[in-house]
mmCIF file of C-alpha atoms in Angstrom:
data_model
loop_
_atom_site.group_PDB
_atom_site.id
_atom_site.type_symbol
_atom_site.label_atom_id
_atom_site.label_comp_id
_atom_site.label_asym_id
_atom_site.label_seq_id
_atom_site.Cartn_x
_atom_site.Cartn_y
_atom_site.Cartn_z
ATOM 1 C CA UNK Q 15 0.000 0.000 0.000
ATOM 2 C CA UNK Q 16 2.854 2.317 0.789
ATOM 3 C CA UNK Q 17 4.884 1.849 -2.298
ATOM 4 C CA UNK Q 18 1.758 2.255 -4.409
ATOM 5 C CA UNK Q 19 0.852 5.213 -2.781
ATOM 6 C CA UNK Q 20 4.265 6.941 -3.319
ATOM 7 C CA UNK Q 21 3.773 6.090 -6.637
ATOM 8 C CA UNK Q 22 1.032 7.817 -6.670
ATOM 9 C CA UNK Q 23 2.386 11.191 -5.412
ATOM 10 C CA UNK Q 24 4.887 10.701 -7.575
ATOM 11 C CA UNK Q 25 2.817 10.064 -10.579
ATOM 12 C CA UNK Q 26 1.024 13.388 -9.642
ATOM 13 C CA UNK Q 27 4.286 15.330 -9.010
ATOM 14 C CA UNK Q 28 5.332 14.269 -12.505
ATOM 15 C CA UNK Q 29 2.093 15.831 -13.632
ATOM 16 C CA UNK Q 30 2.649 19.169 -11.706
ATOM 17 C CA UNK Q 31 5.917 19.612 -13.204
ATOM 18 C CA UNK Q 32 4.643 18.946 -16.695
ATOM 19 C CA UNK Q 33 1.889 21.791 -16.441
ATOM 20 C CA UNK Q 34 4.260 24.241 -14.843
ATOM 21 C CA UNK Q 35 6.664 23.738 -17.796
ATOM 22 C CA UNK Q 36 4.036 24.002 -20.571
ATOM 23 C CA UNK Q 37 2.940 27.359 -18.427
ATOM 24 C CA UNK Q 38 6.405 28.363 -18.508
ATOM 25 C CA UNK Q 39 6.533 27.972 -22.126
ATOM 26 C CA UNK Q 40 3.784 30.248 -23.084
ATOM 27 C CA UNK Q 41 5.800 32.933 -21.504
ATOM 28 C CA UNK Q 42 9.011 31.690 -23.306
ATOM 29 C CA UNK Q 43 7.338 32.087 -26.777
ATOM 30 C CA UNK Q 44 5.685 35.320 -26.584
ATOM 31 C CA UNK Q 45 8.605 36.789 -25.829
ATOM 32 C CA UNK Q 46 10.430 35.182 -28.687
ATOM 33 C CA UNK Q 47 11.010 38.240 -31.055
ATOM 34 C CA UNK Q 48 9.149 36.041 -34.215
ATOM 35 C CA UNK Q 49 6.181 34.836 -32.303
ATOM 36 C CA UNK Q 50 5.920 38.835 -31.003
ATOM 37 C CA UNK Q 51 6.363 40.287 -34.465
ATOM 38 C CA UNK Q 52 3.888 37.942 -36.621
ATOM 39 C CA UNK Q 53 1.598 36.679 -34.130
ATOM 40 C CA UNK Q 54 1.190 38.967 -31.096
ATOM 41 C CA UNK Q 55 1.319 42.449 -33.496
ATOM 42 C CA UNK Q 56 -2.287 41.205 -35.128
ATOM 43 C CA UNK Q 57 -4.995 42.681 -33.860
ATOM 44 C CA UNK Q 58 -6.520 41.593 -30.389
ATOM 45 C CA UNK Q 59 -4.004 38.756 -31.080
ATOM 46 C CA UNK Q 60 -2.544 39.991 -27.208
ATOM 47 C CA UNK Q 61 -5.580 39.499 -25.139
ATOM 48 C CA UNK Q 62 -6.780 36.573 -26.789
ATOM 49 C CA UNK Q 63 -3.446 34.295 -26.189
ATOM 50 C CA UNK Q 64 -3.416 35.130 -22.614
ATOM 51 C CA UNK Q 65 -6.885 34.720 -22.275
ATOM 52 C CA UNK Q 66 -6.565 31.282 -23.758
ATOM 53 C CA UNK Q 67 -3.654 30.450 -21.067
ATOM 54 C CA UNK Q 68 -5.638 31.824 -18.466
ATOM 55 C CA UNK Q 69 -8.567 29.334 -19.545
ATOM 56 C CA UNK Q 70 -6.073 26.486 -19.635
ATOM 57 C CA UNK Q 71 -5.130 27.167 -16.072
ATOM 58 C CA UNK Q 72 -8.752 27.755 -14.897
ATOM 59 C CA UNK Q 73 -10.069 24.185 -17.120
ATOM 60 C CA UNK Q 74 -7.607 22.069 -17.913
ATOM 61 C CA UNK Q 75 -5.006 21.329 -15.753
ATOM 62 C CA UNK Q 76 -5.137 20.571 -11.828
ATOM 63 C CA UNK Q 77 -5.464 23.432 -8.898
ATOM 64 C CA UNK Q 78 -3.011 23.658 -7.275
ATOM 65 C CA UNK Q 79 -2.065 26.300 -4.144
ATOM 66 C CA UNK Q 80 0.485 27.270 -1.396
ATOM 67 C CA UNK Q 81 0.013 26.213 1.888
ATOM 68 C CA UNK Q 82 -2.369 28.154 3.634
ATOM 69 C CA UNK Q 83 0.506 29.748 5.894
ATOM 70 C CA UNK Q 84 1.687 31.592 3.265
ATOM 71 C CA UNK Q 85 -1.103 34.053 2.298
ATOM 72 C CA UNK Q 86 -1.823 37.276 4.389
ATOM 73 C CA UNK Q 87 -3.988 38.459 1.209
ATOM 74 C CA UNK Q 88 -5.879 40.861 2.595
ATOM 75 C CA UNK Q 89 -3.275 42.833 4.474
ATOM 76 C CA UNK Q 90 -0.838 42.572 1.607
ATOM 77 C CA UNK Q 91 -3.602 43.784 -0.988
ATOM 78 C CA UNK Q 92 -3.356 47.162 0.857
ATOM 79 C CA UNK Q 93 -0.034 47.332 0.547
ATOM 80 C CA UNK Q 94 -0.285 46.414 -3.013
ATOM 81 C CA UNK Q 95 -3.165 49.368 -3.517
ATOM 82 C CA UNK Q 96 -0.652 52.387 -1.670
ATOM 83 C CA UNK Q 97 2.457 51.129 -2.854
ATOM 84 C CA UNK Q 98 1.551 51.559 -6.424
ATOM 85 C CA UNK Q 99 0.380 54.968 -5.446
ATOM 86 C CA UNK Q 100 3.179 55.328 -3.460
ATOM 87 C CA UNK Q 101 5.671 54.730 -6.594
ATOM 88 C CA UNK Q 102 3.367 56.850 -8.919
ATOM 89 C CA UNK Q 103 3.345 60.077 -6.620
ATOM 90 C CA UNK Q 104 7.406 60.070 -6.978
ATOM 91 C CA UNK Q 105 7.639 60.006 -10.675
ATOM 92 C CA UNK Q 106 4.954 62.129 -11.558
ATOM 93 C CA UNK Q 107 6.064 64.665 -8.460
ATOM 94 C CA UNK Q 108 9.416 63.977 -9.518
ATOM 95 C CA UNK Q 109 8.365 64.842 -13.043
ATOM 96 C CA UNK Q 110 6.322 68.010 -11.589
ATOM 97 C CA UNK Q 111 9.735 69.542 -9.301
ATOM 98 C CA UNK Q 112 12.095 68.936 -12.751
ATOM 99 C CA UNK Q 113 9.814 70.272 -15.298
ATOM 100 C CA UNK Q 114 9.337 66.863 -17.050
ATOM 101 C CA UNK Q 115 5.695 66.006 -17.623
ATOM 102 C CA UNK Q 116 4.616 65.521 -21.399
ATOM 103 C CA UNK Q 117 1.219 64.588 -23.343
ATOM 104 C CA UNK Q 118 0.974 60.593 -23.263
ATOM 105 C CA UNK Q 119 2.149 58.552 -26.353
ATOM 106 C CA UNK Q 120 -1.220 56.312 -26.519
ATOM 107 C CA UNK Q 121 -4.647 56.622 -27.211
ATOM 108 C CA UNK Q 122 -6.460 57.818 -24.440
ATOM 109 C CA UNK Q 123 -9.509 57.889 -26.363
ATOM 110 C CA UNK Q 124 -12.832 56.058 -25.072
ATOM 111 C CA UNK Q 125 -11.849 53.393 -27.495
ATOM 112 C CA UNK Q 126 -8.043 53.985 -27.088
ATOM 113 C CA UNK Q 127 -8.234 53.116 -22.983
ATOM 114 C CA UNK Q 128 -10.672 50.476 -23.531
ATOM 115 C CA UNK Q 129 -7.915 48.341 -25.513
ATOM 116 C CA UNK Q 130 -5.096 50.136 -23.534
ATOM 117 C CA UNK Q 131 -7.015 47.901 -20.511
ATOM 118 C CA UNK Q 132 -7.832 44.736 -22.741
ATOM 119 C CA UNK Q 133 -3.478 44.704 -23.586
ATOM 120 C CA UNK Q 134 -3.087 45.083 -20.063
ATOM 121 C CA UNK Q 135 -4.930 43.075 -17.899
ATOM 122 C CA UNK Q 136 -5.277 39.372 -19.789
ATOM 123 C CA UNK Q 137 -1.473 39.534 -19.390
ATOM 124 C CA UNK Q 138 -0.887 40.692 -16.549
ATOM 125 C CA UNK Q 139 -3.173 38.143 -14.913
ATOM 126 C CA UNK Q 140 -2.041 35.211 -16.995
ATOM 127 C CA UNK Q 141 1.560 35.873 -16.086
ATOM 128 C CA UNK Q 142 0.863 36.293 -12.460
ATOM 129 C CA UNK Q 143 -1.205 32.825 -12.350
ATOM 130 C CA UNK Q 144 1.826 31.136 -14.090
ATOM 131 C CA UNK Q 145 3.764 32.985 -11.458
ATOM 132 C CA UNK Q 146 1.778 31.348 -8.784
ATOM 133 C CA UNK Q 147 1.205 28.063 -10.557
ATOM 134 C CA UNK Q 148 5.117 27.348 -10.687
ATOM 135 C CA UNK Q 149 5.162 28.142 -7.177
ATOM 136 C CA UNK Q 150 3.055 26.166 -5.618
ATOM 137 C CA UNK Q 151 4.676 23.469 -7.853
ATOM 138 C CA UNK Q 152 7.721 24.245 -6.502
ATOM 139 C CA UNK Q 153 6.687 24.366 -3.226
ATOM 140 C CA UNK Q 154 4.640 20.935 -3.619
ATOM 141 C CA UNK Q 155 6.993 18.518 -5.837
ATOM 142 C CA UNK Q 156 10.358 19.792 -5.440
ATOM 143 C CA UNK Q 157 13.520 19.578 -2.720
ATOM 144 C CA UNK Q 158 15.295 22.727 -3.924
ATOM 145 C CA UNK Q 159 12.158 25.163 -3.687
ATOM 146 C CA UNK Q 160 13.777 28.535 -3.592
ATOM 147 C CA UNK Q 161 15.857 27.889 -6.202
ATOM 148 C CA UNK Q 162 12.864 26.749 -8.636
ATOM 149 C CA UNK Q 163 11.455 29.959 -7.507
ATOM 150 C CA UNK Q 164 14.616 32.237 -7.679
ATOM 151 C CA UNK Q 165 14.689 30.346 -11.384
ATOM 152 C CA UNK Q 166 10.736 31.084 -12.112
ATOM 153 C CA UNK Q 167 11.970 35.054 -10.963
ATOM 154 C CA UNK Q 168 14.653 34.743 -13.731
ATOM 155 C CA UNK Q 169 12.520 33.992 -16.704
ATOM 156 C CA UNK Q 170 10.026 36.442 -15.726
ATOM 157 C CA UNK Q 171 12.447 38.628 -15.993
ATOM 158 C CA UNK Q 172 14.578 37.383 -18.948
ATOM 159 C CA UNK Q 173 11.084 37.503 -20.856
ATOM 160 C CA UNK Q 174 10.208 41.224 -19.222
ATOM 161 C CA UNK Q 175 13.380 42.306 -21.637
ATOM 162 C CA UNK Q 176 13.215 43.859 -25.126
ATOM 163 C CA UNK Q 177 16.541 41.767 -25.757
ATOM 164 C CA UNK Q 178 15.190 42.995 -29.715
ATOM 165 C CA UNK Q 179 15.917 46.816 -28.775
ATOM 166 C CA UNK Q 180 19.208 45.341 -26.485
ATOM 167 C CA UNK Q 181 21.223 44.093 -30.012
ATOM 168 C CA UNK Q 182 20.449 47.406 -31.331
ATOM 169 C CA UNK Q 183 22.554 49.235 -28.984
ATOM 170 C CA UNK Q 184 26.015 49.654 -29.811
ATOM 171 C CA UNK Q 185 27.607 52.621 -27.819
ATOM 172 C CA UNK Q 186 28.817 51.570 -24.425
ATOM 173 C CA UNK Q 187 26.833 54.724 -23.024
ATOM 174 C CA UNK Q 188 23.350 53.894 -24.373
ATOM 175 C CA UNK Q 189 23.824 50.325 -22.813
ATOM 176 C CA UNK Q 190 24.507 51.954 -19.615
ATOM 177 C CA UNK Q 191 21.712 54.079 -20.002
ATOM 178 C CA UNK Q 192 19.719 51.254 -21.072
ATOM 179 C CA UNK Q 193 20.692 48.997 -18.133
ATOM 180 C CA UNK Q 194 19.903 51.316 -15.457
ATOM 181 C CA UNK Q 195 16.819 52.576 -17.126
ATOM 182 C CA UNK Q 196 15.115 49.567 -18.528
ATOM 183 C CA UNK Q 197 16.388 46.293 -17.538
ATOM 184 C CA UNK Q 198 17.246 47.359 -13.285
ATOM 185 C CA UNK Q 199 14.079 48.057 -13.032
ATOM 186 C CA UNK Q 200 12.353 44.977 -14.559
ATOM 187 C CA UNK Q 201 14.541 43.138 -11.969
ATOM 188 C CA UNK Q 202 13.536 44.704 -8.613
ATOM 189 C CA UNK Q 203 9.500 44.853 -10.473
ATOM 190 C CA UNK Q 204 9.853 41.452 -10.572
ATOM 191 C CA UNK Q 205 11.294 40.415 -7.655
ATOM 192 C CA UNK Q 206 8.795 42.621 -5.959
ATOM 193 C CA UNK Q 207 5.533 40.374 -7.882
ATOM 194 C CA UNK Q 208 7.413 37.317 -6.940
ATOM 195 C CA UNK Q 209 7.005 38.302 -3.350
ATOM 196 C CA UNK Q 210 3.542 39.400 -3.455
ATOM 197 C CA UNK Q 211 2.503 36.393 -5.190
ATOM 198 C CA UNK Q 212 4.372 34.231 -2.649
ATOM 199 C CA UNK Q 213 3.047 35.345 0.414
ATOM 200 C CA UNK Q 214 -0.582 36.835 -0.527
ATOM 201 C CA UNK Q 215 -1.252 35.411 -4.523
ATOM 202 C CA UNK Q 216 -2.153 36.719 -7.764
ATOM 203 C CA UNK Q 217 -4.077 39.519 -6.858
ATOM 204 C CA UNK Q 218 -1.827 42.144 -4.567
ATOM 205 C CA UNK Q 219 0.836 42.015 -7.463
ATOM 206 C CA UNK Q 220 -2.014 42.001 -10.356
ATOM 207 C CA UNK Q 221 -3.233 45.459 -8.703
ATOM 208 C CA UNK Q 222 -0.202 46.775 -7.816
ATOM 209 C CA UNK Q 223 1.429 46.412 -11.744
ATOM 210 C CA UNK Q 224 -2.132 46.787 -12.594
ATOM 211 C CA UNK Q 225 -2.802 50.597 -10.972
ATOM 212 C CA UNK Q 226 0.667 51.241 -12.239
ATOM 213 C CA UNK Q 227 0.165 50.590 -16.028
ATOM 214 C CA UNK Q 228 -2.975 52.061 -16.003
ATOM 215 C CA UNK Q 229 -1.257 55.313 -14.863
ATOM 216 C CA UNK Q 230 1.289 54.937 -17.712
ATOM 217 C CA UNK Q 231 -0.983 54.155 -20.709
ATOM 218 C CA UNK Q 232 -4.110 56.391 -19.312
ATOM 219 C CA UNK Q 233 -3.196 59.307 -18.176
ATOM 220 C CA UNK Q 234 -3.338 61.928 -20.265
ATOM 221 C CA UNK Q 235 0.089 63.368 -18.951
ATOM 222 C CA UNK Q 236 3.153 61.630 -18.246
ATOM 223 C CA UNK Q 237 6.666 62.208 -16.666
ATOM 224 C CA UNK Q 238 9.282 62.040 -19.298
ATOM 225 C CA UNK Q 239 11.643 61.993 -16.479
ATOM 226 C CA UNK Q 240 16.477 61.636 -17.276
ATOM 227 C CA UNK Q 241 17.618 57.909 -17.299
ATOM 228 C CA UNK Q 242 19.198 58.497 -13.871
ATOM 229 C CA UNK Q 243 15.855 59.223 -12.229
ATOM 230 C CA UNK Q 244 13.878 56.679 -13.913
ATOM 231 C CA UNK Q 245 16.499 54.064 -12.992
ATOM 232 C CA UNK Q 246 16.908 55.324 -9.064
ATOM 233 C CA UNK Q 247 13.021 55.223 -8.860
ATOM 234 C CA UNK Q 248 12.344 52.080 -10.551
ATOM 235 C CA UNK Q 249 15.576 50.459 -8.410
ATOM 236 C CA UNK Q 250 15.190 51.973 -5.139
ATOM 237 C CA UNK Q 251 11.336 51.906 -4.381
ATOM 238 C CA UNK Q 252 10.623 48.259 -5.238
ATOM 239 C CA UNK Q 253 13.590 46.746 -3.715
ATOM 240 C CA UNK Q 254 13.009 48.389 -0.519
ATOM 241 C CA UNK Q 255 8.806 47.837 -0.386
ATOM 242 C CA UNK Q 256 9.782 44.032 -1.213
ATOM 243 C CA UNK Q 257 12.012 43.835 2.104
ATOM 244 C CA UNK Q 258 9.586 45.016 4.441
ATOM 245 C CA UNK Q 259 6.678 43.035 2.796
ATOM 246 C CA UNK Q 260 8.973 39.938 3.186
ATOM 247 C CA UNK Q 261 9.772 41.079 7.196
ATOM 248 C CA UNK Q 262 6.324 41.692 7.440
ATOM 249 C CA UNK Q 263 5.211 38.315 6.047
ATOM 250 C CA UNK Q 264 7.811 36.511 7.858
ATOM 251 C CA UNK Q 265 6.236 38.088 10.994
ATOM 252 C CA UNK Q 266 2.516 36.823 10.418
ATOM 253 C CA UNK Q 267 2.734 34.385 13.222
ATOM 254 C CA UNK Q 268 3.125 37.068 16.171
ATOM 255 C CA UNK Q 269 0.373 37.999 18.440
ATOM 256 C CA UNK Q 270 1.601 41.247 19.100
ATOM 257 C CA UNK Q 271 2.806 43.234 16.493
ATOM 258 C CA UNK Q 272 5.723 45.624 17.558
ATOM 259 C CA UNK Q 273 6.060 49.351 17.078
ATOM 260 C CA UNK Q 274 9.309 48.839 15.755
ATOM 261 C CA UNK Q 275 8.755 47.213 12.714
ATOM 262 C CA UNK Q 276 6.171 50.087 11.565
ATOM 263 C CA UNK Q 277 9.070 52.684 12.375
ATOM 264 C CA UNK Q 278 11.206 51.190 10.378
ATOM 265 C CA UNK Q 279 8.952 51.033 7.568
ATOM 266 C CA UNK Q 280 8.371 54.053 7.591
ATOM 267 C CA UNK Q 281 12.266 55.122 7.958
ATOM 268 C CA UNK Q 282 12.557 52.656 4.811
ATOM 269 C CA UNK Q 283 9.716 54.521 2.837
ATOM 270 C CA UNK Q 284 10.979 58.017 3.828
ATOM 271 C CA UNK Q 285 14.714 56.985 2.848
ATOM 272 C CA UNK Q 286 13.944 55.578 -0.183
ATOM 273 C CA UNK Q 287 11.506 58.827 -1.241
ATOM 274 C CA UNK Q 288 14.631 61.267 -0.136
ATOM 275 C CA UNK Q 289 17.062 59.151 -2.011
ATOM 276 C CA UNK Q 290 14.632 59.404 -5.362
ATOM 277 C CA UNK Q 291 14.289 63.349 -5.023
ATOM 278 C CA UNK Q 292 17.629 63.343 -4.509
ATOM 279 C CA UNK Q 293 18.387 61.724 -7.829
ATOM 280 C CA UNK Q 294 15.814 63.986 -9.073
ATOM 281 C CA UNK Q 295 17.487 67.322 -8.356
ATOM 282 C CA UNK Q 296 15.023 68.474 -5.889
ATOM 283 C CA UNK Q 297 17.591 69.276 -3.766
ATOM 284 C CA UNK Q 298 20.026 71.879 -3.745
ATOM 285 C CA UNK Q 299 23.003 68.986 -4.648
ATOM 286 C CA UNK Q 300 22.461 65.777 -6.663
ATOM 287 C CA UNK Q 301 24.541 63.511 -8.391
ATOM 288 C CA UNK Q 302 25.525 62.577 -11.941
ATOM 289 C CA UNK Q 303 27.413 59.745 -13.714
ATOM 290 C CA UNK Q 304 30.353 60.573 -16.142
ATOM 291 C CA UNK Q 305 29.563 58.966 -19.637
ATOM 292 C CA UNK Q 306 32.256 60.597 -21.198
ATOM 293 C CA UNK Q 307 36.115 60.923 -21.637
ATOM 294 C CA UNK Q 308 35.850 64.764 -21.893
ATOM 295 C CA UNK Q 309 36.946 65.440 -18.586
ATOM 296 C CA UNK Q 310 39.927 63.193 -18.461
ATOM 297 C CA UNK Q 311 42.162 62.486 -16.191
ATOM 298 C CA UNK Q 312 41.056 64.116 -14.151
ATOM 299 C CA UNK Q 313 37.675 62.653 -13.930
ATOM 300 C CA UNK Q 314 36.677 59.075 -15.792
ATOM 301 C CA UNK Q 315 33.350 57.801 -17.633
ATOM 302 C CA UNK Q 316 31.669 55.962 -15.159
ATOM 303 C CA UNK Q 317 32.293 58.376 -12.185
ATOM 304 C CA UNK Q 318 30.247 60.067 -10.050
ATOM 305 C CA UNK Q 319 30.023 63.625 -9.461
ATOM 306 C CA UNK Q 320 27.796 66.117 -6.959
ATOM 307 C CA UNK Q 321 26.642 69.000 -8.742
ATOM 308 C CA UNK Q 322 25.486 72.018 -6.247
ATOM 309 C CA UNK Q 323 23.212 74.417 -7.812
ATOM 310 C CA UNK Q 324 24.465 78.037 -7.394
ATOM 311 C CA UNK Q 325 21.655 80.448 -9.347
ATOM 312 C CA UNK Q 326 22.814 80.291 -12.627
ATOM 313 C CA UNK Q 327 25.970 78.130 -12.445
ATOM 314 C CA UNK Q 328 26.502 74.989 -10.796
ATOM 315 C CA UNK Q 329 29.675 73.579 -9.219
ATOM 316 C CA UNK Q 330 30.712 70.075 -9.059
ATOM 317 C CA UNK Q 331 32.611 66.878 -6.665
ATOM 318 C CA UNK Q 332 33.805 64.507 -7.959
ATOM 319 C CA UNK Q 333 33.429 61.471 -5.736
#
């Protein structure tokens, strides 16, 4: 009886695996510049492939969930709901203090917003089940579960990445640029969905991308904010919010909740807004990387420099 039920289980893990990797897969190819170009560029061809996934996950294949222990949805939905709010208010303030705000790119139309939403939302919450699907998997079938997690993180990311846009580049600068801009960013996003998704499911991270995008493809003004800003906001905020959801997770358990942790949260937030404005300019001195050999020797591309604002005329450290 015992060797035929751990046959079983194993049968069934098999199966789990299987569906995670077919999941996986979906992600794989509509990232793949030739499926994107031909296939995903037709029209509504977007919202009806993840809408099929997302009807493969709901029908056809087995449920499958974290352990109850893991979820704290509703307190983590809140966080999801003023984070994204929270990370809004500093680029378009940011955008406000530098002068930066321009009309938006997309249709923001009746019609326009309408498919704006149908783009976003399909994927979004296909990508997010898949997220949580090949969790649970993880955290069901497998002996090394952080590292089938840590790799589930990776190809969300890897497949997050306009690699297409990537093998345009050629100067050394405009990879910079585009590494601290684009692809920093997608990291610390992602890592931030992974841990909503882990501890409270699909829904804190769907609303918290989800109020996010909206902002971006809605609104009928946006900050066209420097690389350096972009990149310290989109690096800075999520990475910190992730660490005290994770602390705060981690901390489910307690029957008293100390003071403490809520200070520090709130130190966190506050640092991580100063060090954004900072990067902004807000402040009377910011910094600025070197890009260039003009200034050589005596100061080096890739170098970083405090600029003071004096009136007309600034002044500048090199550090």
């Amino acid at each position: 009886m015992k060797k035929e039920h751990r046959k079983k289980l194993l049968n069934s893990d098999r199966k789990y695996k299987v569906y995670t990797s077919f999941l996986l897969l979906s992600i794989i190819l509509s990232a793949l510049p030739f499926f994107k170009t031909k296939i995903l560029s037709l029209p509504f061809a977007v919202p009806i492939y993840w809408s099929l996934i997302i009807c493969i996950i709901y029908f056809c294949i087995p449920a499958i969930n974290m352990p109850n222990k893991n979820f704290i949805n509703g307190s983590l939905l809140g966080y999801a709901v003023s984070g994204a709010i929270i990370f809004v208010a500093l680029e378009f303030l940011s955008a406000v203090f530098m002068k930066k705000l321009e009309a938006s790119p997309y249709d923001i139309s009746a019609i326009g917003t309408l498919l704006n939403i149908l783009n976003i939302f399909p994927q979004l919450t296909a990508r997010e089940m898949i997220r949580l699907y090949s969790f649970a998997t993880a955290y069901k079938t497998m002996k090394y579960r952080r590292i089938a997690i840590v790799i589930t993180t990776l190809i969300m990311i890897l497949t997050d990445i306009n690699f297409t846009k990537l093998q345009t580049i050629q100067q050394d600068r405009d990879l910079f640029i585009y590494l601290i801009k684009n692809v920093a960013p997608i990291i610390t996003k992602n890592t931030l969905m992974s841990a909503f998704v882990f501890y409270g499911g699909i829904l804190p991270s769907i609303v918290y991308i989800g109020i996010i995008e909206l902002f971006q493809k809605c609104f009928p003004v946006l900050p066209e904010l420097p690389w350096i800003v972009e990149g310290a906001i989109g690096i800075a905020f999520p990475s910190m919010y992730m660490t005290y959801i994770m602390d705060h997770s981690s901390n489910q358990g307690k029957t008293v909740v100390s003071g403490k942790e809520n200070i520090l949260y709130l130190i966190s937030l506050f640092s991580a807004t100063m060090f954004s404005w900072f990067c902004v300019g807000v402040f009377p001195i910011y910094p600025s990387v070197i890009l260039t050999g003009s200034m050589e020797p005596l100061i080096y591309p890739g170098d970083v420099v405090l600029i003071e604002k004096m009136g007309s005329l600034s002044i500048w450290w090199a550090k």
